[in-house]
Amino acid sequence: MKYRIEKDTLGEVRVPENKLWGAQTERSRNNFKIGTEASMPFEIIKAFAYLKKAAAYTNTESKVLSTEKRDLITLVCDEIIEEQLNDHFPLVIWQTGSGTQSNMNVNEVIANRAQLLMKKEIGTEPVLKANDDVNKSQSSNDTFPTAMHISAYIMLVEKTIPAIENLLNTFKHKSESFKDIVKIGRTHLMDATPLTLGQEFSGYTQLLANGLKTLKNSLSSLSELALGGTAVGTGLNTPKDYDTLVAHYISKFTGYPFITAPNKFEALSAHNAIVESHSALKQLAISLNKIANDIRMLASGPRSGIGELLLPENEPGSSIMPGKVNPTQCEALTMVCAQVMGNDVAITIGATQGHYELNVFKPMIIANFLQSAQLLGDACNSFNENCAKGIEPNNKRIDELVANSLMLVTALNTKIGYYKAAEIAQTAHKNGTTLKKEAIRLGYVTAEDFDLWVKPENMI
């Protein structure tokens, strides 16, 4: 491999000749060889491109950057956004906790790409300087948290929320379709009084609706950007009204309602907006875990389990048992939920690392957030398309289990009292007989009264 020499304040560094990054990126690449699949998420790099472009426009409007330099920065940022330069961002999550090296990675790539666009060799007199031009009016301490919010907001709005809404709509449809199917309820995993399958699915619908509402409410906090706080939140070395104007341009370029954070000291040193939004993702993970496990158990069998639901048969389930089909979508979704809950622990711990004017766990926090948001979105889409839409009731099995349930005796409570009703149920269970037979044998009701009072459809 051929190399070129790049320089920074610590001296010379050899950089692969065919790469656009510079000395600071190469130092980070060599000093943090941690993890094999832990690259900085591209969503962060794309967010950096938006904010660098916005900063260039703001600096030009503030008359501290030339129009020519602004246009060069914009051209390269657009290439980054369009994913034309992905190979030039090699850094891992496990780097400085402020994300400085990723900020400089973007600065260096923009500067060196501009050099090539102007038909000049990298290493000769620069047309753009990484620090003085691309990073003008900025610090890693305010750019990285800004990129965190931009990337988190876009991920939620474009991927996670639409996927949850699609699954929610499917459950709404199932709730309506199943509204007249009476089935046995279960509490403590034991038989309980009846309800309809539609009512059961309406519970799943409400769980998702509540989680979705919480997640959407958290977007307002994510829309507040730290850019303009520079090193410690004071805005040192920024033009007048820079923070407000740069947020305006970010909003314009992304199409989303970003605004400047009201307090930059909080924005740099804490990440409560990320904690809040991820708590909503955790809430959804808890709800989805419950839903997927319920569906998996209700479909268990098909002959030796509960078997009330019929799930789509997507693939063979066993390499040794012919004909076996497993609830794989439920299993995949619950594994994703476990990962999201684990990510929440990491984010919570990361958010505690705000010492004085800077939180120093930024890369880990946002990497876990983006993974959770991506996984939940993908898993909801997969579960919706390959499982939820195809769920059907096993009416024969549902009717059989309702008829066989001892808890239908609850309908007799108001007629003969709790204790006599309990005696009927316990005797029937002990003798392996029916409620009706034991109720008549014990002399507590007539056959006619039993048929009149014990009607599952009247107990819902």
Coordinates of C-alpha atoms in Angstrom, one line a residue:
M1 CA 0.0 0.0 0.0
K2 CA 1.2 3.5 -0.9
Y3 CA 1.3 6.2 1.8
R4 CA 1.5 10.0 1.9
I5 CA 2.7 12.2 4.8
E6 CA 0.1 14.2 6.7
K7 CA 0.9 16.6 9.6
D8 CA -0.9 17.8 12.7
T9 CA 0.2 19.6 15.9
L10 CA 2.0 16.4 17.0
G11 CA 4.0 16.0 13.9
E12 CA 4.0 13.8 10.8
V13 CA 1.8 10.7 10.2
R14 CA 1.7 8.2 7.3
V15 CA -1.8 8.0 5.8
P16 CA -2.9 5.5 3.1
E17 CA -2.6 7.4 -0.2
N18 CA -6.0 6.4 -1.5
K19 CA -7.9 7.7 1.6
L20 CA -9.1 11.3 2.2
W21 CA -8.6 11.4 5.9
G22 CA -5.7 13.2 7.6
A23 CA -3.3 12.9 10.5
Q24 CA -5.7 13.1 13.4
T25 CA -8.0 10.4 11.9
E26 CA -5.0 8.1 11.3
R27 CA -3.7 8.6 14.9
S28 CA -7.2 7.5 16.1
R29 CA -7.3 4.6 13.7
N30 CA -3.9 3.4 15.1
N31 CA -4.5 4.1 18.7
F32 CA -8.0 2.7 19.2
K33 CA -8.0 -0.8 17.6
I34 CA -10.9 -1.8 19.7
G35 CA -13.6 -4.1 18.3
T36 CA -13.9 -5.5 14.8
E37 CA -17.5 -4.4 14.1
A38 CA -17.7 -1.1 16.0
S39 CA -17.4 1.6 13.4
M40 CA -19.0 4.9 14.1
P41 CA -22.6 4.7 12.7
F42 CA -22.9 6.3 9.3
E43 CA -26.0 8.2 10.7
I44 CA -23.6 10.2 12.8
I45 CA -21.3 11.0 9.8
K46 CA -24.3 12.1 7.8
A47 CA -25.5 14.3 10.6
F48 CA -22.0 15.9 10.7
A49 CA -22.3 16.6 7.0
Y50 CA -25.6 18.4 7.6
L51 CA -24.2 20.5 10.4
K52 CA -20.9 21.3 8.6
K53 CA -22.9 22.5 5.6
A54 CA -25.1 24.6 7.9
A55 CA -22.1 26.0 9.7
A56 CA -20.5 27.0 6.4
Y57 CA -23.7 28.9 5.4
T58 CA -23.9 30.6 8.8
N59 CA -20.3 31.6 8.7
T60 CA -20.7 33.1 5.3
E61 CA -23.8 35.0 6.3
S62 CA -21.8 36.2 9.3
K63 CA -19.0 37.3 6.9
V64 CA -16.3 35.1 8.5
L65 CA -16.1 32.6 5.6
S66 CA -16.0 33.3 1.9
T67 CA -18.7 32.2 -0.5
E68 CA -16.2 30.1 -2.4
K69 CA -15.2 28.1 0.6
R70 CA -18.8 27.7 1.7
D71 CA -19.7 26.2 -1.7
L72 CA -16.8 23.8 -1.6
I73 CA -17.7 22.6 1.9
T74 CA -21.3 22.3 0.7
L75 CA -20.3 20.2 -2.3
V76 CA -18.4 17.7 -0.2
C77 CA -21.1 17.6 2.5
D78 CA -23.6 16.7 -0.2
E79 CA -21.4 13.9 -1.4
I80 CA -21.2 12.6 2.2
I81 CA -25.0 12.8 2.6
E82 CA -25.4 10.9 -0.7
E83 CA -23.0 8.2 0.7
Q84 CA -20.4 8.7 -2.0
L85 CA -17.5 8.9 0.5
N86 CA -18.3 6.1 3.0
D87 CA -14.9 4.4 2.7
H88 CA -13.2 7.5 4.3
F89 CA -14.7 7.2 7.7
P90 CA -12.9 4.4 9.4
L91 CA -13.0 5.3 13.1
V92 CA -14.6 3.2 15.8
I93 CA -17.0 4.1 18.6
W94 CA -14.4 3.4 21.2
Q95 CA -12.4 6.7 21.0
T96 CA -12.3 9.9 22.9
G97 CA -15.5 10.4 24.8
S98 CA -16.2 13.8 23.2
G99 CA -16.1 12.3 19.7
T100 CA -13.3 14.7 18.8
Q101 CA -11.6 12.3 16.4
S102 CA -14.8 11.7 14.4
N103 CA -15.3 15.4 14.2
M104 CA -11.8 15.8 12.8
N105 CA -12.3 12.8 10.5
V106 CA -15.2 14.7 8.9
N107 CA -13.2 18.0 8.8
E108 CA -10.2 16.3 7.2
V109 CA -12.2 14.4 4.6
I110 CA -14.0 17.6 3.6
A111 CA -10.8 19.5 3.3
N112 CA -8.9 16.9 1.3
R113 CA -11.8 16.1 -1.0
A114 CA -12.1 19.8 -1.7
Q115 CA -8.4 19.8 -2.6
L116 CA -9.1 17.1 -5.3
L117 CA -12.2 18.9 -6.5
M118 CA -10.0 21.9 -7.2
K119 CA -7.5 19.8 -9.1
K120 CA -4.8 20.2 -6.4
E121 CA -2.8 17.5 -4.8
I122 CA -3.4 16.6 -1.1
G123 CA -0.5 18.0 0.9
T124 CA 0.0 21.1 -1.2
E125 CA -1.3 24.5 -0.2
P126 CA -4.8 23.8 1.0
V127 CA -7.9 25.4 -0.5
L128 CA -9.7 24.5 2.7
K129 CA -8.2 24.1 6.2
A130 CA -9.8 21.4 8.3
N131 CA -9.7 23.4 11.5
D132 CA -9.8 27.0 10.4
D133 CA -12.4 26.7 7.7
V134 CA -14.4 23.5 8.0
N135 CA -14.5 23.6 11.8
K136 CA -14.9 27.4 12.0
S137 CA -17.2 28.5 14.9
Q138 CA -17.3 24.9 16.2
S139 CA -15.8 22.6 18.8
S140 CA -16.1 18.8 18.9
N141 CA -17.8 19.4 22.2
D142 CA -20.8 21.0 20.5
T143 CA -20.7 19.4 17.1
F144 CA -20.9 15.8 18.4
P145 CA -23.9 16.3 20.6
T146 CA -25.5 18.1 17.7
A147 CA -24.8 15.2 15.4
M148 CA -26.3 12.9 18.2
H149 CA -29.6 14.7 18.2
I150 CA -29.8 15.1 14.4
S151 CA -29.1 11.4 13.8
A152 CA -31.4 10.2 16.6
Y153 CA -34.3 12.4 15.4
I154 CA -34.0 11.3 11.8
M155 CA -33.7 7.6 12.7
L156 CA -36.8 7.8 14.9
V157 CA -38.9 9.8 12.4
E158 CA -37.9 7.9 9.3
K159 CA -37.5 4.3 10.5
T160 CA -38.6 3.5 14.0
I161 CA -41.9 5.4 14.2
P162 CA -43.3 4.4 10.8
A163 CA -42.6 0.7 11.6
I164 CA -44.4 0.9 14.9
E165 CA -47.3 2.7 13.3
N166 CA -47.6 -0.1 10.8
L167 CA -47.7 -2.8 13.4
L168 CA -50.1 -0.7 15.5
N169 CA -52.5 -0.6 12.5
T170 CA -52.3 -4.3 12.1
F171 CA -53.2 -4.9 15.7
K172 CA -56.1 -2.4 15.4
H173 CA -57.4 -4.4 12.4
K174 CA -57.0 -7.7 14.3
S175 CA -58.8 -6.3 17.3
E176 CA -61.8 -5.5 15.2
S177 CA -61.7 -8.7 13.2
F178 CA -61.6 -10.9 16.4
K179 CA -64.1 -8.9 18.4
D180 CA -66.8 -11.7 18.4
I181 CA -64.5 -14.6 19.2
V182 CA -65.0 -15.6 22.8
K183 CA -62.0 -17.3 24.5
I184 CA -60.8 -18.1 27.9
G185 CA -58.8 -15.6 29.7
R186 CA -55.7 -16.4 31.8
T187 CA -54.1 -14.8 34.9
H188 CA -51.1 -16.2 36.7
L189 CA -50.9 -18.5 33.6
M190 CA -54.0 -20.2 34.9
D191 CA -57.5 -20.3 33.5
A192 CA -59.6 -17.2 34.3
T193 CA -62.9 -15.7 33.1
P194 CA -63.7 -15.3 29.4
L195 CA -62.9 -12.3 27.1
T196 CA -62.9 -11.9 23.4
L197 CA -59.8 -12.4 21.3
G198 CA -60.5 -8.9 20.0
Q199 CA -60.3 -7.6 23.6
E200 CA -57.0 -9.4 24.1
F201 CA -55.6 -7.9 21.0
S202 CA -56.9 -4.4 22.0
G203 CA -54.6 -4.6 24.9
Y204 CA -51.7 -5.1 22.6
T205 CA -52.9 -2.2 20.5
Q206 CA -53.1 0.1 23.5
L207 CA -49.6 -0.9 24.6
L208 CA -48.1 0.1 21.3
A209 CA -50.2 3.3 21.1
N210 CA -49.0 4.4 24.6
G211 CA -45.4 3.7 23.7
L212 CA -45.7 5.5 20.4
K213 CA -47.2 8.5 22.1
T214 CA -44.3 8.6 24.6
L215 CA -41.7 8.3 21.8
K216 CA -43.3 11.1 19.7
N217 CA -43.4 13.3 22.7
S218 CA -39.6 12.9 23.2
L219 CA -38.9 14.3 19.8
S220 CA -39.2 17.9 21.0
S221 CA -36.2 17.5 23.3
L222 CA -34.1 15.9 20.5
S223 CA -34.9 18.8 18.3
E224 CA -32.8 21.1 20.5
L225 CA -29.2 21.4 19.2
A226 CA -26.0 22.2 21.1
L227 CA -24.2 23.8 18.2
G228 CA -23.0 27.3 19.1
G229 CA -21.8 26.3 22.6
T230 CA -18.3 25.5 21.3
A231 CA -15.9 24.3 24.0
V232 CA -17.7 24.7 27.3
G233 CA -21.1 26.2 26.4
T234 CA -20.1 29.9 26.3
G235 CA -20.0 30.1 22.5
L236 CA -16.5 31.3 22.4
N237 CA -15.2 32.2 18.8
T238 CA -18.7 32.3 17.3
P239 CA -20.3 35.2 15.4
K240 CA -23.3 37.0 16.9
D241 CA -26.5 34.9 16.8
Y242 CA -24.6 32.0 15.3
D243 CA -26.4 29.3 17.3
T244 CA -29.9 30.4 16.2
L245 CA -28.9 30.8 12.6
V246 CA -27.0 27.5 12.3
A247 CA -30.0 25.7 13.8
H248 CA -32.2 27.4 11.1
Y249 CA -29.9 26.1 8.3
I250 CA -29.8 22.6 9.8
S251 CA -33.6 22.6 9.9
K252 CA -33.7 23.9 6.3
F253 CA -31.3 21.2 5.0
T254 CA -32.8 18.2 6.8
G255 CA -36.4 19.2 6.6
Y256 CA -37.0 18.7 10.3
P257 CA -37.8 21.4 13.0
F258 CA -34.5 21.7 14.7
I259 CA -33.9 24.7 17.0
T260 CA -31.0 25.9 19.1
A261 CA -30.9 24.5 22.7
P262 CA -31.9 27.1 25.3
N263 CA -28.9 26.3 27.5
K264 CA -25.7 25.1 25.9
F265 CA -24.0 24.2 29.2
E266 CA -26.7 21.5 29.7
A267 CA -26.5 20.5 26.1
L268 CA -22.8 19.7 26.3
S269 CA -22.5 18.2 29.7
A270 CA -25.7 16.0 29.9
H271 CA -27.7 13.9 27.5
N272 CA -31.1 13.7 29.1
A273 CA -32.9 14.1 25.8
I274 CA -31.3 10.9 24.6
V275 CA -32.1 9.2 27.9
E276 CA -35.7 10.3 27.6
S277 CA -36.1 9.1 24.1
H278 CA -34.4 5.8 24.7
S279 CA -36.6 5.3 27.8
A280 CA -39.5 5.5 25.3
L281 CA -37.8 2.8 23.2
K282 CA -37.3 0.7 26.3
Q283 CA -41.0 1.1 27.1
L284 CA -41.8 -0.1 23.6
A285 CA -39.4 -3.0 23.9
I286 CA -41.1 -4.1 27.2
S287 CA -44.5 -3.9 25.5
L288 CA -43.3 -5.7 22.3
N289 CA -41.7 -8.4 24.5
K290 CA -45.0 -9.0 26.3
I291 CA -47.0 -9.1 23.0
A292 CA -44.6 -11.4 21.2
N293 CA -44.4 -13.8 24.1
D294 CA -48.2 -13.9 24.5
I295 CA -48.6 -14.7 20.8
R296 CA -45.9 -17.3 20.9
M297 CA -47.6 -19.1 23.9
L298 CA -51.1 -18.7 22.5
A299 CA -49.9 -20.4 19.3
S300 CA -48.0 -23.2 21.2
G301 CA -48.6 -26.7 20.0
P302 CA -50.0 -27.1 17.5
R303 CA -51.6 -30.1 19.2
S304 CA -50.1 -30.4 22.6
G305 CA -50.1 -26.8 23.6
I306 CA -52.7 -24.0 23.9
G307 CA -53.0 -23.7 20.1
E308 CA -55.6 -20.9 20.1
L309 CA -53.7 -18.9 17.4
L310 CA -52.4 -20.0 14.0
L311 CA -49.2 -18.3 12.9
P312 CA -47.8 -18.1 9.4
E313 CA -45.5 -21.0 8.6
N314 CA -42.5 -19.3 7.2
E315 CA -39.7 -21.8 7.3
P316 CA -38.9 -25.3 8.7
G317 CA -38.2 -25.2 12.4
S318 CA -36.0 -28.2 13.0
S319 CA -33.1 -30.0 11.4
I320 CA -34.1 -33.3 13.0
M321 CA -37.9 -33.1 13.6
P322 CA -39.7 -33.3 10.2
G323 CA -42.7 -30.9 9.8
K324 CA -41.9 -28.8 12.9
V325 CA -42.6 -25.1 12.5
N326 CA -41.5 -22.6 15.2
P327 CA -42.6 -19.1 16.2
T328 CA -39.4 -17.6 14.8
Q329 CA -40.6 -14.0 14.4
C330 CA -41.7 -13.9 18.1
E331 CA -38.3 -15.2 19.1
A332 CA -36.4 -12.6 16.9
L333 CA -38.5 -9.8 18.2
T334 CA -38.0 -10.7 21.9
M335 CA -34.2 -11.0 21.3
V336 CA -34.3 -7.5 19.9
C337 CA -36.2 -6.3 22.9
A338 CA -33.6 -7.8 25.2
Q339 CA -30.9 -5.9 23.3
V340 CA -32.7 -2.6 23.6
M341 CA -33.2 -3.1 27.3
G342 CA -29.4 -3.8 27.6
N343 CA -28.6 -0.7 25.6
D344 CA -30.7 1.3 28.0
V345 CA -28.5 0.3 30.8
A346 CA -25.4 1.3 28.9
I347 CA -27.0 4.7 27.9
T348 CA -28.0 5.3 31.5
I349 CA -24.5 4.7 32.8
G350 CA -23.1 6.8 29.9
A351 CA -25.4 9.7 30.8
T352 CA -24.0 9.7 34.3
Q353 CA -20.5 10.6 33.0
G354 CA -21.2 14.4 32.6
H355 CA -18.3 15.8 34.6
Y356 CA -18.3 19.6 34.9
E357 CA -18.8 21.0 31.4
L358 CA -18.7 17.9 29.3
N359 CA -20.1 14.4 29.1
V360 CA -17.4 12.0 27.9
F361 CA -19.4 8.9 26.8
K362 CA -21.0 10.5 23.8
P363 CA -20.0 7.9 21.1
M364 CA -21.1 5.0 23.1
I365 CA -24.4 6.6 24.1
I366 CA -25.4 7.5 20.5
A367 CA -24.2 4.2 19.0
N368 CA -26.4 2.3 21.4
F369 CA -29.3 4.6 20.8
L370 CA -29.1 4.2 17.0
Q371 CA -28.8 0.5 17.3
S372 CA -32.0 0.3 19.4
A373 CA -33.9 2.6 17.1
Q374 CA -32.8 0.7 14.0
L375 CA -33.4 -2.8 15.6
L376 CA -36.9 -1.9 16.9
G377 CA -37.9 -0.5 13.5
D378 CA -36.6 -3.4 11.6
A379 CA -38.0 -6.0 14.0
C380 CA -41.4 -4.4 14.0
N381 CA -41.5 -4.4 10.2
S382 CA -40.4 -8.0 10.1
F383 CA -42.9 -9.1 12.8
N384 CA -45.7 -7.2 11.1
E385 CA -45.1 -8.6 7.6
N386 CA -44.1 -12.2 8.5
C387 CA -46.3 -12.8 11.6
A388 CA -48.9 -10.3 12.8
K389 CA -50.7 -9.8 9.5
G390 CA -51.1 -13.5 9.1
I391 CA -52.3 -14.4 12.6
E392 CA -55.6 -16.3 12.5
P393 CA -57.8 -17.8 15.3
N394 CA -58.0 -21.5 15.7
N395 CA -61.8 -21.4 16.5
K396 CA -62.2 -25.1 17.2
R397 CA -59.5 -25.1 19.8
I398 CA -60.7 -21.8 21.3
D399 CA -64.3 -23.1 21.7
E400 CA -63.0 -26.4 23.2
L401 CA -60.9 -24.6 25.8
V402 CA -63.7 -22.2 26.7
A403 CA -66.1 -25.1 27.2
N404 CA -63.6 -27.0 29.4
S405 CA -62.7 -24.1 31.7
L406 CA -63.7 -24.3 35.3
M407 CA -63.6 -20.6 35.7
L408 CA -66.9 -20.2 34.0
V409 CA -68.3 -21.0 37.4
T410 CA -67.6 -17.4 38.3
A411 CA -71.0 -16.6 36.6
L412 CA -72.7 -18.4 39.5
N413 CA -71.2 -16.1 42.2
T414 CA -74.1 -13.7 42.2
K415 CA -76.6 -16.6 42.0
I416 CA -75.5 -19.1 44.7
G417 CA -72.5 -17.3 46.3
Y418 CA -68.7 -17.6 46.1
Y419 CA -68.3 -20.6 48.4
K420 CA -70.8 -22.9 46.7
A421 CA -69.4 -21.9 43.3
A422 CA -65.9 -22.7 44.5
E423 CA -67.1 -26.1 45.7
I424 CA -68.5 -26.9 42.3
A425 CA -65.3 -26.0 40.5
Q426 CA -63.1 -27.9 42.9
T427 CA -65.3 -31.0 42.8
A428 CA -65.4 -30.9 39.0
H429 CA -61.6 -30.6 38.9
K430 CA -61.1 -33.4 41.4
N431 CA -63.5 -35.8 39.7
G432 CA -62.5 -34.8 36.1
T433 CA -66.1 -33.9 35.3
T434 CA -67.9 -30.8 34.1
L435 CA -69.2 -27.8 36.0
K436 CA -72.7 -28.5 35.0
K437 CA -72.7 -32.1 36.2
E438 CA -71.3 -31.3 39.6
A439 CA -73.5 -28.2 40.0
I440 CA -76.6 -30.4 39.5
R441 CA -75.3 -33.3 41.6
L442 CA -74.6 -31.0 44.5
G443 CA -78.1 -29.6 44.2
Y444 CA -77.1 -26.0 43.9
V445 CA -78.6 -25.3 40.5
T446 CA -80.9 -26.9 38.0
A447 CA -79.8 -27.8 34.5
E448 CA -82.0 -25.1 33.1
D449 CA -80.6 -22.5 35.5
F450 CA -77.1 -23.5 34.7
D451 CA -77.6 -23.1 31.0
L452 CA -79.3 -19.8 31.5
W453 CA -76.6 -18.3 33.8
V454 CA -73.4 -19.8 32.6
K455 CA -72.9 -18.3 29.1
P456 CA -69.4 -17.3 28.2
E457 CA -70.6 -14.7 25.7
N458 CA -72.4 -12.9 28.6
M459 CA -69.2 -12.8 30.7
I460 CA -67.1 -10.5 28.5

